[in-house]
mmCIF file of C-alpha atoms in Angstrom:
data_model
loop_
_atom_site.group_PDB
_atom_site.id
_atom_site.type_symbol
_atom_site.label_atom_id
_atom_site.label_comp_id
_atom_site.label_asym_id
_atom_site.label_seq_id
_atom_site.Cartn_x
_atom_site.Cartn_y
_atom_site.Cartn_z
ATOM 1 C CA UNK A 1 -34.380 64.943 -10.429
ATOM 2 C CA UNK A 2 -34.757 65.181 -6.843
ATOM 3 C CA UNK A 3 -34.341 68.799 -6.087
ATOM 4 C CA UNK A 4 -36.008 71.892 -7.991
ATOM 5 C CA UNK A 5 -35.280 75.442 -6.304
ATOM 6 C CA UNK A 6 -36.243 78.427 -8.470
ATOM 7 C CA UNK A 7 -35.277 81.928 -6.466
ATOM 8 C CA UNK A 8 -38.503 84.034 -7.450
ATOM 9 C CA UNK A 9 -40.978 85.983 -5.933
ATOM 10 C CA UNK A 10 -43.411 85.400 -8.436
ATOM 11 C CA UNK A 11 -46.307 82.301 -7.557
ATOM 12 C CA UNK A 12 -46.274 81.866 -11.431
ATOM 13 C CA UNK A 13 -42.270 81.137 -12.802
ATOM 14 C CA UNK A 14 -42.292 81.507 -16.659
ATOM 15 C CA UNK A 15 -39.799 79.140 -18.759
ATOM 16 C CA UNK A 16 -37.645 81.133 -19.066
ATOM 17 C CA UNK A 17 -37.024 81.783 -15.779
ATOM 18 C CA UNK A 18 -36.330 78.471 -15.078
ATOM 19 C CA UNK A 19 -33.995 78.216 -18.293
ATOM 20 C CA UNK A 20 -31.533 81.362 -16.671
ATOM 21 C CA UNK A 21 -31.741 79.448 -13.244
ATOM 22 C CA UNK A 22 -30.838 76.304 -14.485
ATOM 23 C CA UNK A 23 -28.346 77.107 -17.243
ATOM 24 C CA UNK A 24 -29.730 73.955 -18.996
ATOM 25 C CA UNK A 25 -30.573 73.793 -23.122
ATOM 26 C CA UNK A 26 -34.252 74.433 -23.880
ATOM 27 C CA UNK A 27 -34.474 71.026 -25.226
ATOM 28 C CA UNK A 28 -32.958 69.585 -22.377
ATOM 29 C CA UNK A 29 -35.048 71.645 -19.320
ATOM 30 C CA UNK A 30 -38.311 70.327 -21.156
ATOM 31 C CA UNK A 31 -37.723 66.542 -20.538
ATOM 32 C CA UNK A 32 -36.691 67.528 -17.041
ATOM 33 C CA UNK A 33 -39.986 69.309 -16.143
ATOM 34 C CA UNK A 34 -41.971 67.085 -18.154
ATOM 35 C CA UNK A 35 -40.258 63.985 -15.562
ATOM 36 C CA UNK A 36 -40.711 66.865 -12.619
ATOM 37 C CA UNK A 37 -44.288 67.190 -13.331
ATOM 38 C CA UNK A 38 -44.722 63.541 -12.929
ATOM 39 C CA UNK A 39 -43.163 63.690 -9.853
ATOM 40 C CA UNK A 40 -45.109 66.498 -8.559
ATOM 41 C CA UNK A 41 -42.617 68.625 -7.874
ATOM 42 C CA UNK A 42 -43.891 71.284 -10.691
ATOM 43 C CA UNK A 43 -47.340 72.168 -11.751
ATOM 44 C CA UNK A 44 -47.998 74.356 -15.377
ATOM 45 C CA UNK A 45 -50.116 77.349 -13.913
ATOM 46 C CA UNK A 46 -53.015 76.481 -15.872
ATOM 47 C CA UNK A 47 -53.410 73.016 -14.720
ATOM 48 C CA UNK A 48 -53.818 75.195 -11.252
ATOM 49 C CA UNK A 49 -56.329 77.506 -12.791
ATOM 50 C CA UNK A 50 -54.309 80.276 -13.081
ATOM 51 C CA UNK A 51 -54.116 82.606 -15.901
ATOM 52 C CA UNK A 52 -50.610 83.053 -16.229
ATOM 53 C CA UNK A 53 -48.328 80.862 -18.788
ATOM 54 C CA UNK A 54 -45.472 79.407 -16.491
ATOM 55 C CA UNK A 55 -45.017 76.768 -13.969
ATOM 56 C CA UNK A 56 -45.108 76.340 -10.120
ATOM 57 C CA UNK A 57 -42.346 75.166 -8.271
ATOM 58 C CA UNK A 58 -43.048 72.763 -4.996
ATOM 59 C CA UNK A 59 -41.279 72.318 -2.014
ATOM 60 C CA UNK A 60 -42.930 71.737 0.643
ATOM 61 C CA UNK A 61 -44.707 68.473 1.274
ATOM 62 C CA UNK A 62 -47.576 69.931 3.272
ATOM 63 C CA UNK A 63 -50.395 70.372 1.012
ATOM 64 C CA UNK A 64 -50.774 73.246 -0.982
ATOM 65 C CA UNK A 65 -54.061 75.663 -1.472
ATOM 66 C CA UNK A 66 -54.425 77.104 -5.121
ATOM 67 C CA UNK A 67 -57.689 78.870 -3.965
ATOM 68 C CA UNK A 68 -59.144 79.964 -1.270
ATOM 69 C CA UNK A 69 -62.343 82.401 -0.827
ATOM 70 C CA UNK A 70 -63.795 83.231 2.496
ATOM 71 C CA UNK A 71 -67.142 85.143 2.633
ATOM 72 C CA UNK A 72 -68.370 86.994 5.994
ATOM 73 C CA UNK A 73 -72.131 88.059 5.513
ATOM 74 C CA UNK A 74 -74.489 89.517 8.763
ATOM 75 C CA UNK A 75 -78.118 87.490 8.307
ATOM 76 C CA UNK A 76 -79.865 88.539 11.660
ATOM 77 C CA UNK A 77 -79.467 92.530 13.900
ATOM 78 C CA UNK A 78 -80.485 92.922 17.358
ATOM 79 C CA UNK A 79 -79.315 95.439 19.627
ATOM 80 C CA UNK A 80 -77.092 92.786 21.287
ATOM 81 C CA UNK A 81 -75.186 91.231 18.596
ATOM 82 C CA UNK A 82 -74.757 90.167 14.933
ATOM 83 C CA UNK A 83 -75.505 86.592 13.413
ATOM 84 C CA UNK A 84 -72.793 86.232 10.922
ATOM 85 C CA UNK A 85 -72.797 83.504 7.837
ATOM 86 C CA UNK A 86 -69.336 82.339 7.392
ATOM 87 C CA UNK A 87 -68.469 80.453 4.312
ATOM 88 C CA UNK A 88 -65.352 78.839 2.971
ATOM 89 C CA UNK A 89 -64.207 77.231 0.182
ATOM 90 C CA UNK A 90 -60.792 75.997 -1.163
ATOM 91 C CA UNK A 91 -59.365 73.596 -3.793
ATOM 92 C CA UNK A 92 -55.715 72.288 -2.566
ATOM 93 C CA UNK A 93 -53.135 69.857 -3.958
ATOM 94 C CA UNK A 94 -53.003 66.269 -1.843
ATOM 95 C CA UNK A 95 -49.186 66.916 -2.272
ATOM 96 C CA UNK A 96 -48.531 63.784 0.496
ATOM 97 C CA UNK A 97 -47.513 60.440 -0.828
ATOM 98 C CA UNK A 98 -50.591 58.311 0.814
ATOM 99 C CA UNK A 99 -54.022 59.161 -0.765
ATOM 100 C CA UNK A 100 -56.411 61.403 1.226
ATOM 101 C CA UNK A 101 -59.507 59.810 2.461
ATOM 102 C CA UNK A 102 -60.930 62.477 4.259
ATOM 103 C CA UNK A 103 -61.073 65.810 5.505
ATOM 104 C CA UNK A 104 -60.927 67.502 9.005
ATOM 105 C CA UNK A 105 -62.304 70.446 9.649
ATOM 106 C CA UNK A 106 -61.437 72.736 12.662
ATOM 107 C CA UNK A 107 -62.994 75.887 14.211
ATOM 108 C CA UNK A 108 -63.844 77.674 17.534
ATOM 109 C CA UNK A 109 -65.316 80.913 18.639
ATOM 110 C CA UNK A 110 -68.267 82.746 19.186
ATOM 111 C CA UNK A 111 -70.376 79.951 17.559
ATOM 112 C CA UNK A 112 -73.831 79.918 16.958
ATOM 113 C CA UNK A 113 -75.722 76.812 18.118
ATOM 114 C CA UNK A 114 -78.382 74.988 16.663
ATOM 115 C CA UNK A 115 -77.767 76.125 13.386
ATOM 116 C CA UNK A 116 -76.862 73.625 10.088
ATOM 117 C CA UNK A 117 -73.647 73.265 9.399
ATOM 118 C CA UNK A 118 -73.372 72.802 5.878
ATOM 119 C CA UNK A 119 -70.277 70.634 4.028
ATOM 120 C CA UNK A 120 -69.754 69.775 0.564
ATOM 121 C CA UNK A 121 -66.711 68.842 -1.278
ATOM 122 C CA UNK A 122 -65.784 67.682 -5.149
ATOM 123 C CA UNK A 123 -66.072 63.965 -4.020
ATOM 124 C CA UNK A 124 -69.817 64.392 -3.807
ATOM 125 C CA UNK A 125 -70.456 64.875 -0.303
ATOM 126 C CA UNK A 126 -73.366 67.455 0.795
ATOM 127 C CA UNK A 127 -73.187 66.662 4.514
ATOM 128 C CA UNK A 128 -76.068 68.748 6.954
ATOM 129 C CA UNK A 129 -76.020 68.764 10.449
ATOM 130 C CA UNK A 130 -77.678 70.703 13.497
ATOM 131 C CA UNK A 131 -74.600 72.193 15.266
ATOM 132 C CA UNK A 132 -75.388 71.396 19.254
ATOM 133 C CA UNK A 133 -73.124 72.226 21.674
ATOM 134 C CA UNK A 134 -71.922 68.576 22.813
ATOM 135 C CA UNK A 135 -70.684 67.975 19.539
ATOM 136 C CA UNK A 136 -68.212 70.978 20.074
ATOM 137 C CA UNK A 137 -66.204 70.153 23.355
ATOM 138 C CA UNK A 138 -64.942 73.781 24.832
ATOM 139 C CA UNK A 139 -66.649 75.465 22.037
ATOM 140 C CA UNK A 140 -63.892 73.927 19.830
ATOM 141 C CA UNK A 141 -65.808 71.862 16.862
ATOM 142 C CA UNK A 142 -63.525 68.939 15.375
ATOM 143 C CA UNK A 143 -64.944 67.469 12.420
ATOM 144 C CA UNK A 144 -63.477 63.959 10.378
ATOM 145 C CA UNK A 145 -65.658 64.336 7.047
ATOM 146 C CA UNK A 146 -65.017 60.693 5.013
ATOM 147 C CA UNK A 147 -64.767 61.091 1.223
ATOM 148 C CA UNK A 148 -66.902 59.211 -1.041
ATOM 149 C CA UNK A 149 -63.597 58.535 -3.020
ATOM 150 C CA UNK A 150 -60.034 58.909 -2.199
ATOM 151 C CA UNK A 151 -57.775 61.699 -3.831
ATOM 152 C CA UNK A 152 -54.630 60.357 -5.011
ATOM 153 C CA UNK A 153 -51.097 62.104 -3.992
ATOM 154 C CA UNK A 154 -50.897 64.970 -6.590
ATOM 155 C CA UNK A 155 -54.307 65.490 -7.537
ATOM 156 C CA UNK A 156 -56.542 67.967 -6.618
ATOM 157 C CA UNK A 157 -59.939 68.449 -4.237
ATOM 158 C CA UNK A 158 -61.999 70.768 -3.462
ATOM 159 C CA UNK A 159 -64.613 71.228 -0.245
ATOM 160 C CA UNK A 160 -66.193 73.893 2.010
ATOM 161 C CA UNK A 161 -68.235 74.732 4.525
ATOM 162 C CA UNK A 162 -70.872 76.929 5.975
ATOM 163 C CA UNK A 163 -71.467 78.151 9.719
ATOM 164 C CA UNK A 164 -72.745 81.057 12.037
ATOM 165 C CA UNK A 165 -70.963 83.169 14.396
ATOM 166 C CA UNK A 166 -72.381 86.106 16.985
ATOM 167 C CA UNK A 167 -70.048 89.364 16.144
ATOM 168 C CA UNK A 168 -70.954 91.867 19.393
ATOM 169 C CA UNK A 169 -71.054 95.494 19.487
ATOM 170 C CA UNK A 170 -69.461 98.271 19.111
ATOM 171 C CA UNK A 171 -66.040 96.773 18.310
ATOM 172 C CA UNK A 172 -65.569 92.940 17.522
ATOM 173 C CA UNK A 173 -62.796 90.725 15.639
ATOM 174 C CA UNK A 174 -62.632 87.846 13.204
ATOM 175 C CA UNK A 175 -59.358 85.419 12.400
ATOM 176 C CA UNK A 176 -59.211 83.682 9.539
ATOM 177 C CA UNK A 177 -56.404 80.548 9.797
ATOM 178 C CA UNK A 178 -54.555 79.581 7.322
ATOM 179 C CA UNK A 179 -52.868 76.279 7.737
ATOM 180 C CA UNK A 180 -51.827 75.604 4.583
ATOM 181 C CA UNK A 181 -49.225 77.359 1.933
ATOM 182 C CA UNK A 182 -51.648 79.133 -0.147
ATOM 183 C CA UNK A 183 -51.680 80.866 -3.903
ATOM 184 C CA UNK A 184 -54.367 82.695 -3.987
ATOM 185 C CA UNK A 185 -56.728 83.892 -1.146
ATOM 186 C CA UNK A 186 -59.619 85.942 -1.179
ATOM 187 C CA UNK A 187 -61.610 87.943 1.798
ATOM 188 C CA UNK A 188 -65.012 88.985 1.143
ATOM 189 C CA UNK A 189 -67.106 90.796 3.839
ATOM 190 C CA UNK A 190 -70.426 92.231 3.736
ATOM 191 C CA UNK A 191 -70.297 95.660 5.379
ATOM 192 C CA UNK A 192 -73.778 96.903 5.335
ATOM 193 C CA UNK A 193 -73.367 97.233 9.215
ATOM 194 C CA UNK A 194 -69.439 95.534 9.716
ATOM 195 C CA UNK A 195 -66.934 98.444 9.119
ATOM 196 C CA UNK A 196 -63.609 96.206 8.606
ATOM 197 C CA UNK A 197 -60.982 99.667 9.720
ATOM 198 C CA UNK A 198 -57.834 97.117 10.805
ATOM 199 C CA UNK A 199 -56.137 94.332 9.070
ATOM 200 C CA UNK A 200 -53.450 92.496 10.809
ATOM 201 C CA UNK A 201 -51.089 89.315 9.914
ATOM 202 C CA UNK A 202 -49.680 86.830 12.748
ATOM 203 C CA UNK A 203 -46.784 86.577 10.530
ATOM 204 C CA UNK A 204 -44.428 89.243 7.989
ATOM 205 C CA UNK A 205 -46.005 89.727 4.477
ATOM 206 C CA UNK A 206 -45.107 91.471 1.639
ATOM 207 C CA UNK A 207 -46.850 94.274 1.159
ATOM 208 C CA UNK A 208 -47.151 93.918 -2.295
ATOM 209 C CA UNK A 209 -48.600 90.745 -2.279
ATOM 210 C CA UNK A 210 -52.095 91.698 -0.787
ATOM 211 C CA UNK A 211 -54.476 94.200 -1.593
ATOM 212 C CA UNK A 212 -57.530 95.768 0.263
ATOM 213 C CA UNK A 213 -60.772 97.283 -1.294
ATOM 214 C CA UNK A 214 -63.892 98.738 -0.301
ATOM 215 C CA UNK A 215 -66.722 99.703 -2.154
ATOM 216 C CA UNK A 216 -70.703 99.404 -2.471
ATOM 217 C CA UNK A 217 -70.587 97.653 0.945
ATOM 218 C CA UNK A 218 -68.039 95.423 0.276
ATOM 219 C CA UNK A 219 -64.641 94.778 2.092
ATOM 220 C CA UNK A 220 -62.318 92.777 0.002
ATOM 221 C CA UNK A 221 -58.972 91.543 1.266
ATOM 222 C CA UNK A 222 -57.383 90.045 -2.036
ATOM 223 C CA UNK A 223 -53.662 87.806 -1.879
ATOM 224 C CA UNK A 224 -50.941 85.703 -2.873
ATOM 225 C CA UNK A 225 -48.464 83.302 -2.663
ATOM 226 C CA UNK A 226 -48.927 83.123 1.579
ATOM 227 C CA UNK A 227 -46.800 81.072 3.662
ATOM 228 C CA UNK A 228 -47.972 79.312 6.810
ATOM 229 C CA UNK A 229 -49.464 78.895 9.130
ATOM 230 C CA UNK A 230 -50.533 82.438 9.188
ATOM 231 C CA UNK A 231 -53.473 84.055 11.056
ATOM 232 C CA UNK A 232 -55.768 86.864 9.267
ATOM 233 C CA UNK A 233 -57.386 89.184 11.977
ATOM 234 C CA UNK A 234 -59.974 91.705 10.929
ATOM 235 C CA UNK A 235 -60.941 94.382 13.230
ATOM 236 C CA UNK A 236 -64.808 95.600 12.892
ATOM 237 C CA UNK A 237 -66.857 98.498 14.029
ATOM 238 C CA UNK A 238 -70.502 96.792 14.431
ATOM 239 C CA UNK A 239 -72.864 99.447 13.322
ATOM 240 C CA UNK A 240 -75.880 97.529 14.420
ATOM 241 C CA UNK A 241 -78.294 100.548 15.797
#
């Protein structure tokens, strides 16, 4: 089997789906995704973590993010700005053919310096550093994080990372990259003083594949099945007087 291409709109395919697309025997379409699984080319949705019976087709060869959850939380108020903590996590698929022997890590902004940055990943790693300036050439920081053991093509790793950012009043943004294909994202932002009141994509989505909530000082940007590379921009009233 060297191709699989399932027309749905759904991150989660059930079997039989895949049956009507294929026009193959149930006997016969379980050998082939049993052999397509050990290619890689299809995942069950609860190997992935997802609660949903069914199977997901892949593609693409660029590695693929089952979950992703990024928190925004304000730590420090002044009349001049906002400290934000910004946290990430994700757990992705090493869906190249070579195994993955570490990470990189990429981000720029309105950074805060002299702060820990804080990494960790399912390898083991708990990595601290004090985040100076020089390490972060044109306030872009570049990091090449080693694993203390390498992920083989078709499994699955997790990491993230923690690190500060000034937000300044009245009206300030924050972009959220996402570089990878990804199943399931979610947005979490602390508005005890950030009032989130535009959401904007660098690329089309559906519309029915996100969702946006906001209650007891909470702003949560729930999604699915996103292609990339796709930019997230949140537009925020700073209530910090």
């Amino acid at each position: 089997m060297n191709e699989i291409s399932i027309k749905e709109d759904r991150t989660c395919i059930p079997l039989s789906r895949i049956k009507e697309e294929t026009n193959l025997p149930l006997g016969e379409l379980r050998k082939v995704i049993k052999e397509a699984e050990k290619m890689g080319k299809i995942f069950s949705c609860q190997d992935l973590g997802m609660n949903e019976r069914g199977y997901v087709v892949v593609n693409q060869q660029m590695n693929l993010t089952i979950y992703r959850k990024d928190t925004l939380r304000p730590i420090e108020v002044t009349k001049d700005y906002v400290v934000v903590e910004y946290k990430m996590n994700e757990k992705f698929v090493n869906m190249s053919l070579d195994y993955i022997n570490r990470i990189n890590i990429s981000f720029y902004g309105d950074i805060v310096w002299n702060k820990e940055f804080y990494y960790f990943d399912s390898t083991g790693n708990k990595i601290k550093k004090l985040l100076e300036k020089d390490l972060c050439p044109n306030d872009i920081c570049v990091f090449t994080i080693p694993l203390l053991k390498p992920v083989p093509p078709r499994s699955i790793i997790s990491f993230g990372y923690v690190t500060y950012y000034y937000l300044y009043p009245k009206e300030d943004y924050f972009i959220f990259e996402i570089p990878f294909p990804t199943l399931k994202l979610l947005i979490d932002v602390d508005t005890t003083i950030l009032d989130v009141y535009n959401v904007r994509f660098t690329m089309n989505v559906d519309p029915t594949s996100y969702s946006v909530s906001r209650k007891s000082n909470k702003f949560k940007l729930e999604s699915k099945n996103l292609s990339s590379p796709l930019e997230i921009i949140l537009n925020m009233h700073i209530n910090n007087l």
